[in-house]
Coordinates of C-alpha atoms in Angstrom, one line a residue:
Chain A
X1 CA 25.9 6.5 -22.6
X2 CA 28.5 3.7 -22.9
X3 CA 27.7 0.6 -20.9
X4 CA 29.4 0.0 -17.6
X5 CA 31.7 -3.0 -18.2
X6 CA 32.9 -3.9 -14.7
X7 CA 32.2 -3.4 -11.0
X8 CA 34.9 -0.8 -10.9
X9 CA 33.2 1.2 -13.6
X10 CA 30.0 1.1 -11.6
X11 CA 31.9 2.4 -8.6
X12 CA 33.5 5.1 -10.6
X13 CA 30.1 6.0 -12.0
X14 CA 28.7 6.2 -8.5
X15 CA 31.4 8.7 -7.5
X16 CA 30.9 10.7 -10.7
X17 CA 27.1 10.7 -10.1
X18 CA 27.2 12.1 -6.6
X19 CA 27.6 15.7 -7.6
X20 CA 24.9 15.4 -10.2
X21 CA 22.1 13.9 -8.2
X22 CA 19.5 15.2 -5.9
X23 CA 21.5 14.0 -3.0
X24 CA 24.0 16.5 -1.7
X25 CA 27.5 15.9 -0.8
X26 CA 28.6 17.5 2.5
X27 CA 30.6 20.2 0.7
X28 CA 28.0 21.1 -1.9
X29 CA 26.9 24.7 -2.2
X30 CA 23.7 23.7 -4.0
X31 CA 20.2 23.7 -2.5
X32 CA 17.8 21.0 -3.6
X33 CA 14.1 21.5 -3.4
X34 CA 12.5 18.1 -3.5
X35 CA 8.8 17.9 -4.3
X36 CA 6.9 14.7 -3.5
X37 CA 5.6 13.7 -6.9
X38 CA 4.1 10.3 -6.4
X39 CA 0.4 9.9 -7.3
X40 CA -0.6 11.2 -3.9
X41 CA 1.4 14.4 -4.3
X42 CA 0.4 15.0 -7.9
X43 CA -3.2 14.6 -7.0
X44 CA -2.8 17.2 -4.3
X45 CA -1.2 19.6 -6.8
X46 CA 2.5 18.9 -6.5
X47 CA 3.2 19.7 -10.2
X48 CA 1.7 23.1 -9.9
X49 CA 3.7 23.8 -6.8
X50 CA 6.9 22.7 -8.5
X51 CA 6.1 25.2 -11.3
X52 CA 5.5 28.0 -8.9
X53 CA 8.8 27.2 -7.2
X54 CA 10.6 27.2 -10.5
X55 CA 9.2 30.6 -11.6
X56 CA 9.8 32.2 -8.3
X57 CA 13.4 31.1 -8.3
X58 CA 13.8 32.5 -11.8
X59 CA 12.1 35.7 -10.9
X60 CA 14.4 36.3 -8.0
X61 CA 17.4 35.2 -10.1
X62 CA 18.5 32.6 -7.6
X63 CA 21.3 30.3 -8.6
X64 CA 22.6 26.9 -7.5
X65 CA 19.1 25.7 -6.7
X66 CA 17.7 22.6 -8.3
X67 CA 14.1 21.3 -8.1
X68 CA 13.7 17.6 -8.2
X69 CA 10.7 15.3 -8.1
X70 CA 10.9 12.5 -5.6
X71 CA 8.6 9.7 -4.5
X72 CA 6.1 9.4 -1.7
X73 CA 7.2 10.8 1.7
X74 CA 4.6 8.6 3.4
X75 CA 2.7 11.6 4.8
X76 CA 0.1 11.6 2.1
X77 CA -2.3 13.6 4.4
X78 CA 0.0 16.6 4.2
X79 CA 0.6 16.7 0.5
X80 CA 1.8 18.6 -1.4
X81 CA 5.1 18.4 0.3
X82 CA 8.3 20.2 -0.3
X83 CA 11.7 19.4 1.2
X84 CA 14.5 21.9 1.4
X85 CA 17.9 20.1 1.4
X86 CA 21.0 22.1 2.2
X87 CA 24.4 20.6 2.8
X88 CA 25.4 20.6 6.4
X89 CA 21.8 21.5 7.6
X90 CA 18.9 19.3 8.6
X91 CA 16.4 18.9 5.9
X92 CA 13.2 20.9 6.4
X93 CA 10.0 19.3 5.3
X94 CA 7.0 21.5 4.4
X95 CA 3.5 20.2 4.3
X96 CA 0.1 21.5 3.0
X97 CA 2.1 23.7 0.5
X98 CA -0.1 26.1 -1.4
X99 CA 0.9 28.6 -4.1
X100 CA 1.4 31.3 -1.5
X101 CA 3.3 29.0 0.9
X102 CA 5.6 28.0 -2.1
X103 CA 6.3 31.7 -2.7
X104 CA 7.1 32.2 1.0
X105 CA 9.5 29.3 1.0
X106 CA 11.4 31.0 -1.8
X107 CA 11.3 34.5 -0.3
X108 CA 11.8 33.6 3.4
X109 CA 13.6 30.3 3.5
X110 CA 15.8 30.6 0.4
X111 CA 16.4 34.3 0.2
X112 CA 16.1 35.5 3.8
X113 CA 17.4 32.2 5.2
X114 CA 14.7 31.5 7.8
X115 CA 12.2 28.7 7.4
X116 CA 8.5 29.4 7.1
X117 CA 7.8 28.0 10.5
X118 CA 4.0 27.8 10.3
X119 CA 4.2 25.3 7.5
X120 CA 7.2 23.2 8.7
X121 CA 5.9 19.7 9.2
X122 CA 9.1 18.2 10.3
X123 CA 12.8 18.8 10.6
X124 CA 15.1 15.9 10.3
X125 CA 18.9 15.5 10.5
X126 CA 19.0 12.4 8.3
X127 CA 16.6 9.8 7.0
X128 CA 17.6 6.6 8.8
Chain B
X1 CA 6.6 11.7 13.5
X2 CA 4.8 11.3 16.7
X3 CA 7.6 9.5 18.6
X4 CA 6.9 6.1 17.0
X5 CA 10.0 5.0 15.1
X6 CA 9.7 3.9 11.6
X7 CA 12.4 1.8 9.9
X8 CA 12.7 2.2 6.2
X9 CA 14.1 -0.7 4.3
X10 CA 11.7 -1.2 1.4
X11 CA 11.0 2.5 1.3
X12 CA 14.6 3.5 1.9
X13 CA 14.7 5.6 -1.2
X14 CA 11.1 6.8 -1.4
X15 CA 11.0 10.5 -0.9
X16 CA 14.8 10.6 -1.0
X17 CA 15.9 10.1 -4.6
X18 CA 14.5 11.2 -8.0
X19 CA 12.9 8.0 -9.2
X20 CA 13.5 8.9 -12.8
X21 CA 17.2 9.2 -12.4
X22 CA 19.3 6.0 -12.3
X23 CA 22.3 8.1 -11.1
X24 CA 20.3 8.9 -7.9
X25 CA 19.8 5.2 -7.3
X26 CA 23.4 4.4 -8.1
X27 CA 24.6 7.2 -5.8
X28 CA 22.7 5.5 -2.9
X29 CA 24.6 2.3 -3.5
X30 CA 22.2 1.1 -6.1
X31 CA 23.2 -2.0 -8.2
X32 CA 26.0 -2.6 -5.8
X33 CA 24.3 -5.7 -4.4
X34 CA 23.9 -7.0 -7.9
X35 CA 27.6 -6.4 -8.7
X36 CA 28.6 -8.0 -5.4
X37 CA 26.6 -11.1 -6.2
X38 CA 27.8 -11.4 -9.7
X39 CA 31.5 -11.0 -8.8
X40 CA 31.8 -12.4 -5.4
X41 CA 28.9 -14.8 -4.7
X42 CA 27.7 -18.0 -6.3
X43 CA 24.0 -18.4 -7.0
X44 CA 23.9 -20.8 -4.1
X45 CA 25.3 -18.1 -1.8
X46 CA 22.6 -15.7 -2.9
X47 CA 19.8 -18.2 -2.2
X48 CA 21.5 -19.0 1.1
X49 CA 21.6 -15.4 2.2
X50 CA 17.9 -14.8 1.3
X51 CA 17.0 -18.0 3.1
X52 CA 18.9 -17.2 6.3
X53 CA 17.4 -13.6 6.3
X54 CA 14.0 -15.2 7.0
X55 CA 12.4 -12.8 4.5
X56 CA 8.8 -13.8 3.9
X57 CA 6.5 -12.9 1.1
X58 CA 5.1 -9.4 1.5
X59 CA 2.2 -10.0 -0.8
X60 CA 0.2 -11.4 2.0
X61 CA 0.7 -15.2 2.5
X62 CA 4.1 -14.8 4.1
X63 CA 5.8 -17.8 2.4
X64 CA 9.6 -17.9 2.9
X65 CA 11.2 -16.2 0.0
X66 CA 14.4 -18.1 0.2
X67 CA 12.6 -21.5 -0.1
X68 CA 10.8 -20.2 -3.3
X69 CA 14.2 -19.2 -4.7
X70 CA 15.8 -22.5 -3.7
X71 CA 13.0 -24.5 -5.3
X72 CA 13.2 -22.5 -8.5
X73 CA 17.0 -22.9 -8.6
X74 CA 16.8 -26.7 -8.2
X75 CA 14.2 -27.1 -10.9
X76 CA 16.0 -28.2 -14.0
X77 CA 15.1 -26.3 -17.2
X78 CA 16.7 -24.5 -20.1
X79 CA 14.5 -21.5 -19.5
X80 CA 13.3 -20.0 -16.2
X81 CA 11.5 -16.9 -15.4
X82 CA 11.5 -14.2 -12.7
X83 CA 8.1 -12.6 -12.2
X84 CA 7.1 -9.6 -10.2
X85 CA 3.6 -9.3 -8.9
X86 CA 2.7 -5.6 -9.1
X87 CA -1.0 -6.2 -9.5
X88 CA -1.9 -4.5 -6.2
X89 CA -5.6 -4.6 -6.1
X90 CA -6.8 -4.5 -2.5
X91 CA -9.1 -1.5 -1.9
X92 CA -7.2 1.0 0.1
X93 CA -3.7 -0.4 -0.5
X94 CA -1.0 1.6 -2.1
X95 CA 2.3 0.2 -0.8
X96 CA 3.5 -1.3 -4.0
X97 CA 2.5 1.7 -6.0
X98 CA 4.6 3.9 -3.8
X99 CA 7.6 1.7 -4.1
X100 CA 7.3 1.6 -7.9
X101 CA 6.7 5.3 -8.2
X102 CA 9.4 6.2 -5.7
X103 CA 12.1 3.7 -6.2
X104 CA 11.6 1.5 -9.3
X105 CA 15.3 0.4 -9.6
X106 CA 15.1 -1.4 -6.3
X107 CA 12.7 -3.9 -7.8
X108 CA 14.7 -4.2 -11.0
X109 CA 17.9 -4.9 -9.2
X110 CA 16.3 -7.5 -7.0
X111 CA 14.8 -9.3 -10.0
X112 CA 18.2 -9.4 -11.6
X113 CA 19.6 -10.8 -8.4
X114 CA 16.9 -13.4 -8.4
X115 CA 17.7 -14.3 -12.0
X116 CA 21.3 -14.7 -11.1
X117 CA 20.4 -16.9 -8.1
X118 CA 17.9 -19.2 -9.9
X119 CA 19.5 -19.2 -13.3
X120 CA 17.0 -17.2 -15.2
X121 CA 17.7 -14.6 -17.9
X122 CA 14.2 -13.2 -18.4
X123 CA 11.9 -11.3 -16.1
X124 CA 8.5 -9.8 -16.4
X125 CA 6.9 -7.2 -14.2
X126 CA 3.1 -7.7 -14.1
X127 CA 1.9 -4.2 -13.3
X128 CA -1.7 -3.0 -13.3
X129 CA -2.5 -0.6 -16.0
X130 CA -4.4 1.6 -13.5
X131 CA -1.0 2.7 -12.2
X132 CA 0.1 4.9 -15.1
X133 CA 2.8 6.7 -13.2
X134 CA 4.3 3.5 -11.9
X135 CA 4.2 2.1 -15.4
X136 CA 6.0 5.2 -16.8
X137 CA 8.7 5.2 -14.1
X138 CA 9.3 1.5 -14.4
X139 CA 9.8 1.8 -18.2
X140 CA 12.2 4.7 -17.7
X141 CA 14.1 2.7 -15.2
X142 CA 14.3 -0.4 -17.4
X143 CA 15.5 1.7 -20.3
X144 CA 18.1 3.5 -18.2
X145 CA 19.4 0.3 -16.6
X146 CA 19.6 -1.4 -20.0
X147 CA 21.5 1.6 -21.5
X148 CA 24.0 1.5 -18.7
X149 CA 24.5 -2.3 -19.0
X150 CA 23.0 -3.1 -15.7
X151 CA 20.3 -5.1 -17.5
X152 CA 20.6 -6.9 -20.7
X153 CA 23.5 -9.0 -22.2
X154 CA 26.7 -9.5 -20.1
X155 CA 25.8 -7.3 -17.2
X156 CA 28.9 -5.3 -16.0
X157 CA 31.0 -7.3 -18.4
X158 CA 30.2 -10.6 -16.8
X159 CA 28.7 -13.7 -18.4
X160 CA 25.3 -13.1 -16.6
X161 CA 22.5 -11.7 -18.8
X162 CA 19.1 -10.7 -17.7
X163 CA 16.4 -8.7 -19.5
X164 CA 13.2 -7.3 -18.2
X165 CA 9.9 -6.2 -19.7
X166 CA 6.5 -5.0 -18.5
X167 CA 3.1 -6.7 -18.8
X168 CA 0.0 -4.8 -18.1
X169 CA -2.8 -6.2 -16.0
X170 CA -6.3 -5.3 -17.2
X171 CA -7.9 -4.8 -13.8
X172 CA -9.0 -8.2 -12.7
X173 CA -8.4 -8.7 -8.9
X174 CA -7.9 -12.4 -9.3
X175 CA -4.8 -11.8 -11.5
X176 CA -3.0 -10.8 -8.3
X177 CA -3.2 -14.6 -7.5
X178 CA 0.1 -15.9 -8.8
X179 CA -1.2 -18.7 -11.1
X180 CA -3.9 -16.5 -12.6
X181 CA -1.3 -13.9 -13.2
X182 CA 0.8 -16.4 -15.2
X183 CA -2.2 -17.4 -17.2
X184 CA -2.9 -13.8 -17.9
X185 CA 0.7 -13.2 -19.1
X186 CA 0.4 -16.2 -21.4
X187 CA -2.6 -14.5 -23.0
X188 CA -5.2 -16.8 -21.3
X189 CA -8.0 -16.0 -19.0
X190 CA -7.1 -14.9 -15.5
X191 CA -8.1 -18.1 -13.8
X192 CA -6.1 -19.9 -11.1
X193 CA -4.4 -23.3 -11.6
X194 CA -4.4 -26.2 -9.3
X195 CA -1.3 -26.3 -7.1
X196 CA 0.9 -28.3 -7.0
X197 CA 2.8 -28.0 -9.3
X198 CA 4.0 -24.8 -7.8
X199 CA 5.3 -22.0 -10.0
X200 CA 8.8 -22.7 -8.9
X201 CA 8.5 -26.1 -10.6
X202 CA 6.1 -25.3 -13.4
X203 CA 5.0 -21.7 -13.8
X204 CA 4.9 -19.4 -16.7
X205 CA 4.7 -21.5 -19.9
X206 CA 5.2 -24.4 -17.5
X207 CA 8.8 -23.4 -16.9
X208 CA 10.2 -22.9 -13.4
X209 CA 9.2 -19.4 -12.3
X210 CA 10.0 -17.4 -9.3
X211 CA 7.2 -14.9 -8.4
X212 CA 7.4 -12.4 -5.6
X213 CA 5.6 -9.2 -4.7
X214 CA 7.0 -5.7 -5.2
X215 CA 7.7 -5.1 -1.6
X216 CA 9.5 -8.5 -1.2
X217 CA 11.8 -7.6 -4.0
X218 CA 12.4 -4.1 -2.5
X219 CA 14.0 -5.8 0.5
X220 CA 16.4 -8.0 -1.4
X221 CA 19.2 -5.6 -2.4
X222 CA 19.8 -4.3 1.2
X223 CA 19.8 -7.9 2.4
X224 CA 22.5 -9.0 -0.1
X225 CA 24.5 -5.8 0.5
X226 CA 24.3 -5.8 4.3
X227 CA 24.0 -9.6 5.0
X228 CA 21.2 -11.7 6.5
X229 CA 22.4 -11.0 10.1
X230 CA 21.7 -7.3 9.6
X231 CA 18.2 -8.0 8.3
X232 CA 17.4 -10.2 11.2
X233 CA 18.1 -7.4 13.6
X234 CA 14.7 -6.0 12.6
X235 CA 11.4 -7.5 13.4
X236 CA 10.6 -10.8 15.2
X237 CA 12.1 -14.2 15.2
X238 CA 9.5 -15.7 12.9
X239 CA 8.8 -12.5 10.8
X240 CA 12.1 -10.7 10.4
X241 CA 12.4 -7.3 8.8
X242 CA 9.8 -4.5 8.4
X243 CA 6.4 -4.2 6.8
X244 CA 5.0 -1.3 4.8
X245 CA 1.4 -0.4 5.6
X246 CA -0.9 1.9 3.8
X247 CA -2.9 3.6 6.5
X248 CA -6.3 4.8 5.4
X249 CA -9.8 5.4 6.7
X250 CA -10.7 7.4 9.7
X251 CA -7.3 8.3 11.0
X252 CA -5.8 11.8 11.2
X253 CA -2.6 10.9 9.3
X254 CA -3.4 9.0 6.2
X255 CA -0.2 7.7 4.5
X256 CA 2.4 5.1 4.2
X257 CA 4.4 3.7 7.1
X258 CA 7.1 1.2 7.4
X259 CA 7.7 -0.4 10.8
X260 CA 9.5 -3.4 12.2
X261 CA 7.4 -6.5 12.4
X262 CA 6.1 -7.0 15.9
X263 CA 5.1 -3.3 16.3
X264 CA 1.8 -3.2 18.1
X265 CA -1.2 -2.1 16.0
X266 CA -1.8 0.7 18.5
X267 CA 1.5 2.4 17.8
X268 CA 0.7 2.5 14.2
X269 CA -2.9 3.8 14.5
X270 CA -2.6 6.1 17.5
X271 CA 1.1 7.0 17.2
X272 CA 2.0 7.4 13.6
X273 CA -1.6 7.6 12.4
X274 CA -2.4 10.3 15.0
X275 CA -5.5 8.7 16.3
X276 CA -9.1 8.8 15.0
X277 CA -10.4 11.8 13.1
X278 CA -12.8 14.3 14.7
X279 CA -12.3 12.8 18.1
X280 CA -14.5 9.8 17.4
X281 CA -13.9 6.4 19.0
X282 CA -11.9 3.6 17.4
X283 CA -14.0 0.6 16.4
X284 CA -11.8 -1.7 14.3
X285 CA -9.0 -1.8 11.8
X286 CA -9.4 -3.8 8.7
X287 CA -6.2 -5.5 7.6
X288 CA -5.5 -7.6 4.6
X289 CA -8.1 -6.1 2.3
X290 CA -10.9 -8.4 1.0
X291 CA -8.9 -11.4 2.3
X292 CA -8.5 -10.1 5.9
X293 CA -10.6 -9.3 8.8
X294 CA -11.5 -6.6 11.3
X295 CA -9.6 -6.3 14.5
X296 CA -11.4 -4.7 17.5
X297 CA -10.0 -2.4 20.2
X298 CA -9.3 -5.2 22.7
X299 CA -6.6 -6.6 20.4
X300 CA -4.9 -3.2 19.6
X301 CA -1.8 -4.2 21.5
X302 CA -1.2 -7.3 19.4
X303 CA 2.3 -7.2 17.9
X304 CA 1.9 -7.4 14.2
X305 CA 3.3 -10.4 12.4
X306 CA 1.9 -13.0 10.0
X307 CA 0.9 -15.5 12.7
X308 CA -0.7 -13.0 15.2
X309 CA -2.9 -11.6 12.5
X310 CA -4.1 -15.0 11.3
X311 CA -4.9 -16.0 14.9
X312 CA -7.2 -13.0 15.0
X313 CA -9.0 -14.2 11.9
X314 CA -7.4 -11.6 9.7
X315 CA -4.2 -11.7 7.7
X316 CA -1.2 -9.6 6.8
X317 CA -2.4 -9.3 3.2
X318 CA -0.4 -6.8 1.2
X319 CA -0.5 -4.3 4.0
X320 CA -3.7 -2.2 3.6
X321 CA -5.0 -0.9 6.9
X322 CA -8.4 0.7 7.0
X323 CA -9.3 2.3 10.3
X324 CA -13.0 2.4 11.2
X325 CA -14.8 4.4 13.9
X326 CA -18.1 4.1 15.6
X327 CA -20.1 5.3 12.6
X328 CA -19.0 2.3 10.5
X329 CA -21.4 -0.6 10.6
X330 CA -19.4 -3.9 10.7
X331 CA -22.1 -5.8 8.9
X332 CA -22.1 -3.3 6.1
X333 CA -18.3 -3.4 6.0
X334 CA -18.4 -7.2 5.6
X335 CA -21.0 -6.7 2.8
X336 CA -18.7 -4.1 1.1
X337 CA -15.8 -6.6 0.9
X338 CA -17.9 -9.5 -0.1
X339 CA -19.6 -7.5 -2.9
X340 CA -16.0 -6.8 -4.1
X341 CA -14.9 -10.5 -4.0
X342 CA -18.1 -11.9 -5.4
X343 CA -17.8 -9.5 -8.3
X344 CA -14.1 -10.4 -8.8
X345 CA -14.5 -14.2 -8.5
X346 CA -13.4 -15.7 -11.7
X347 CA -16.0 -18.4 -11.6
X348 CA -13.7 -21.3 -12.1
X349 CA -14.5 -23.1 -8.9
X350 CA -18.0 -23.6 -7.4
X351 CA -17.4 -22.7 -3.8
X352 CA -16.2 -19.2 -4.7
X353 CA -18.6 -18.6 -7.6
X354 CA -21.8 -19.7 -5.9
X355 CA -20.8 -19.8 -2.2
X356 CA -19.7 -16.1 -2.1
X357 CA -22.9 -15.1 -3.9
X358 CA -25.0 -16.9 -1.3
X359 CA -22.9 -15.4 1.5
X360 CA -23.5 -12.0 0.0
X361 CA -27.3 -12.6 -0.2
X362 CA -27.3 -13.4 3.5
X363 CA -25.5 -10.2 4.3
X364 CA -27.9 -8.3 2.1
X365 CA -30.8 -9.7 4.0
X366 CA -29.3 -8.8 7.4
X367 CA -28.5 -5.2 6.4
X368 CA -32.1 -4.8 5.1
X369 CA -33.6 -6.0 8.3
X370 CA -34.7 -9.3 7.0
X371 CA -32.1 -11.5 8.6
X372 CA -32.9 -14.4 10.9
X373 CA -31.0 -16.3 13.6
X374 CA -30.5 -19.1 11.0
X375 CA -28.7 -16.6 8.7
X376 CA -26.1 -16.0 11.3
X377 CA -25.4 -19.7 11.7
X378 CA -25.5 -20.2 8.0
X379 CA -23.0 -17.3 7.5
X380 CA -20.5 -19.0 9.7
X381 CA -20.9 -22.5 8.3
X382 CA -21.0 -21.5 4.6
X383 CA -18.1 -19.1 5.2
X384 CA -15.9 -21.9 6.6
X385 CA -16.9 -24.3 3.8
X386 CA -15.8 -21.8 1.2
X387 CA -12.5 -21.3 3.0
X388 CA -11.9 -25.0 3.1
X389 CA -12.8 -25.8 -0.5
X390 CA -12.2 -22.9 -2.8
X391 CA -9.4 -23.3 -5.4
X392 CA -7.3 -20.3 -4.9
X393 CA -6.4 -17.7 -2.4
X394 CA -9.2 -15.4 -3.4
X395 CA -11.9 -17.8 -2.6
X396 CA -10.1 -19.3 0.4
X397 CA -9.9 -15.9 2.1
X398 CA -13.0 -14.1 0.8
X399 CA -15.3 -15.1 3.7
X400 CA -12.7 -13.7 6.2
X401 CA -14.3 -10.2 6.5
X402 CA -17.7 -11.8 7.3
X403 CA -16.4 -14.5 9.6
X404 CA -14.1 -12.1 11.6
X405 CA -16.8 -9.4 12.0
X406 CA -19.2 -12.1 13.2
X407 CA -16.7 -13.2 15.7
X408 CA -15.8 -9.8 17.1
X409 CA -19.0 -7.8 16.5
X410 CA -21.7 -10.5 17.0
X411 CA -23.8 -7.9 19.0
X412 CA -24.0 -5.7 15.9
X413 CA -25.2 -8.7 13.8
X414 CA -27.7 -9.6 16.6
X415 CA -29.0 -6.0 16.7
X416 CA -29.7 -6.1 12.9
X417 CA -31.4 -9.5 13.1
X418 CA -33.3 -9.3 16.4
X419 CA -34.0 -5.6 17.0
X420 CA -34.0 -4.6 13.3
X421 CA -31.6 -1.9 14.3
X422 CA -28.2 -0.7 12.9
X423 CA -26.2 0.5 16.0
X424 CA -23.8 2.5 13.8
X425 CA -26.7 4.1 12.0
X426 CA -25.4 3.3 8.6
X427 CA -27.8 0.6 7.1
X428 CA -30.4 2.7 5.4
X429 CA -33.3 0.3 5.8
X430 CA -32.8 0.2 9.5
X431 CA -32.5 3.8 10.3
X432 CA -34.8 6.8 10.3
X433 CA -34.7 10.4 11.4
X434 CA -37.1 12.3 13.6
X435 CA -37.4 15.8 14.9
X436 CA -37.7 16.4 18.6
X437 CA -40.6 18.8 19.1
X438 CA -39.2 20.3 22.3
X439 CA -35.9 21.2 20.6
X440 CA -37.0 22.4 17.2
X441 CA -37.0 26.2 16.9
X442 CA -38.6 26.2 13.5
X443 CA -35.5 27.8 11.9
X444 CA -36.3 26.0 8.5
X445 CA -32.6 25.0 7.9
X446 CA -33.4 21.3 7.7
X447 CA -36.3 21.8 5.3
X448 CA -34.2 24.0 3.0
X449 CA -31.3 21.5 3.0
X450 CA -33.5 18.3 2.5
X451 CA -32.7 17.0 -1.0
X452 CA -36.0 15.0 -1.0
X453 CA -38.1 18.0 0.1
X454 CA -39.7 15.8 2.7
X455 CA -39.6 18.2 5.7
X456 CA -42.5 20.4 6.2
X457 CA -43.3 23.2 8.7
X458 CA -43.4 27.0 8.7
X459 CA -41.1 29.5 10.3
X460 CA -40.9 29.2 14.1
X461 CA -43.2 26.1 14.0
X462 CA -42.1 22.6 14.8
X463 CA -41.0 20.8 11.6
X464 CA -42.0 17.2 10.6
X465 CA -40.2 14.6 8.4
X466 CA -42.4 12.7 6.0
X467 CA -41.0 9.2 6.7
X468 CA -42.5 7.8 3.4
X469 CA -40.4 10.2 1.3
X470 CA -37.3 10.4 3.5
X471 CA -34.2 9.0 1.7
X472 CA -32.3 8.7 5.0
X473 CA -29.3 10.8 3.8
X474 CA -28.8 12.5 7.1
X475 CA -28.4 16.0 5.7
X476 CA -30.9 17.4 8.1
X477 CA -29.1 15.9 11.1
X478 CA -25.8 17.5 10.0
X479 CA -27.4 20.9 9.4
X480 CA -29.5 21.2 12.5
X481 CA -27.8 23.6 15.0
X482 CA -30.2 22.8 17.9
X483 CA -29.6 19.0 18.1
X484 CA -33.3 18.7 17.4
X485 CA -32.9 15.9 14.9
X486 CA -32.1 12.4 16.0
X487 CA -31.7 8.9 14.5
X488 CA -34.5 6.5 15.4

């Protein structure tokens, strides 16, 4: 990648990056599944959960969904955690995610469109 | 979470961005503070903003960050260094690890800002090798930032150059002390130096060096971007901003919290932490790790800042908070921390090397039921002598766990010394188990679960524990469904 040679280039790079990051612009039609992959999450099995999510999404042929690894949500007691980010909707945070919960998230939340209530830890409009 | 509001400045991107993607960081205004400084602010302006923000060192001592930067800036030298202390070693603390794993670029950007402010072109992050994921993500971040021209020669086309590299700590706790850390980077033994001269005057290779902790750096970019007035809106007059705490121990919700300074301890433990596990009663919270002390229930409403914790005989420390319930013996807790510091003492100065050893021997005697009144007095006197005379922060603070528990839980010490009893039931030499004949149904569960095979009795007959063979593990007490086994 060429080096950024001015503040303006940094600003331009920021605009260009927005559509490619895990953060959604308001008009995005993508869904981002963020998995907490700090040491706490990984120790609780986050990598396995991310793999289950990936294969479930492929099995069901879902498109426009990206899985990203993020840092610690702070709620280490509830790891592994999965966050569903959809533009224009409050993020939904799932805690204590097991393989079967991960499958339910894909089948019920992503396909059928209703959150897996029993595992929702927290719903938030925006992280302050 | 639980109605207690958290304010995330240092953790602003943790759990939000992908830490291995520089584009994620840039998309959340990353590196904008650095660009703003390089193109619109003089180094003096940057120092001034940090000074006015009132930001204080988040590694524990609370020294004003702006004054450190100003001193390093004023020191004349052809070469200066920016160091990051990522040698988080307190038992139960994981604030810095979470920042490094969740938002490594925030530390890189702040170090470059510091380099710009003090006139340094080289930085080193001293990170403990026991944090492999943090190390990996830091290296990815450094490589990405260098590739994009946000680190290295002529950053963003300007005349400012700043490069960063990692240096791995090998596990010595004392290397979290800034001068020991610098000796370690130089390839020497991790032993503290006498201060003054302070690192800002003569630090790494005797060159002016600014050293801050991970969390301190994580606050810098938002301060430069939003201004010092913004930062001062959070926290208290003397301790502006927020603090990250790693909440561990006997609370329901173990994790990482960031709250404004001045938040009462109770809001953190009972609110965000969700109270004590298994409906047990709160006894104390240990703050500041091996350098801190234990705070009892009557002080739970204390607003947290650097001064209030010191007045309680504890300290902010890096932000570890270990919550204890009624099953924790405070003498034993003091012994646990002192065992740690005595082992980690580098041995350079006598008060720490020998004093802590003697202190530990006293605590050993007390927990084994061999303590005397004189021991309690000696603990207090010797502890204070070590605090006054040790060379570095490790020794100066190592007696804190013992002194503070003696201050707030003297009755527990007295019970160990006078009655040869451990009220919490955790010091093995001072506890025993017995079976109540009128409650025992002879179900044999205890005998079958005893790992030492020291419980005898046949079916439907009262069982008996052989006190000679009992290893005091408490397995029988846990398994008995008839409450027929008691301590005593």
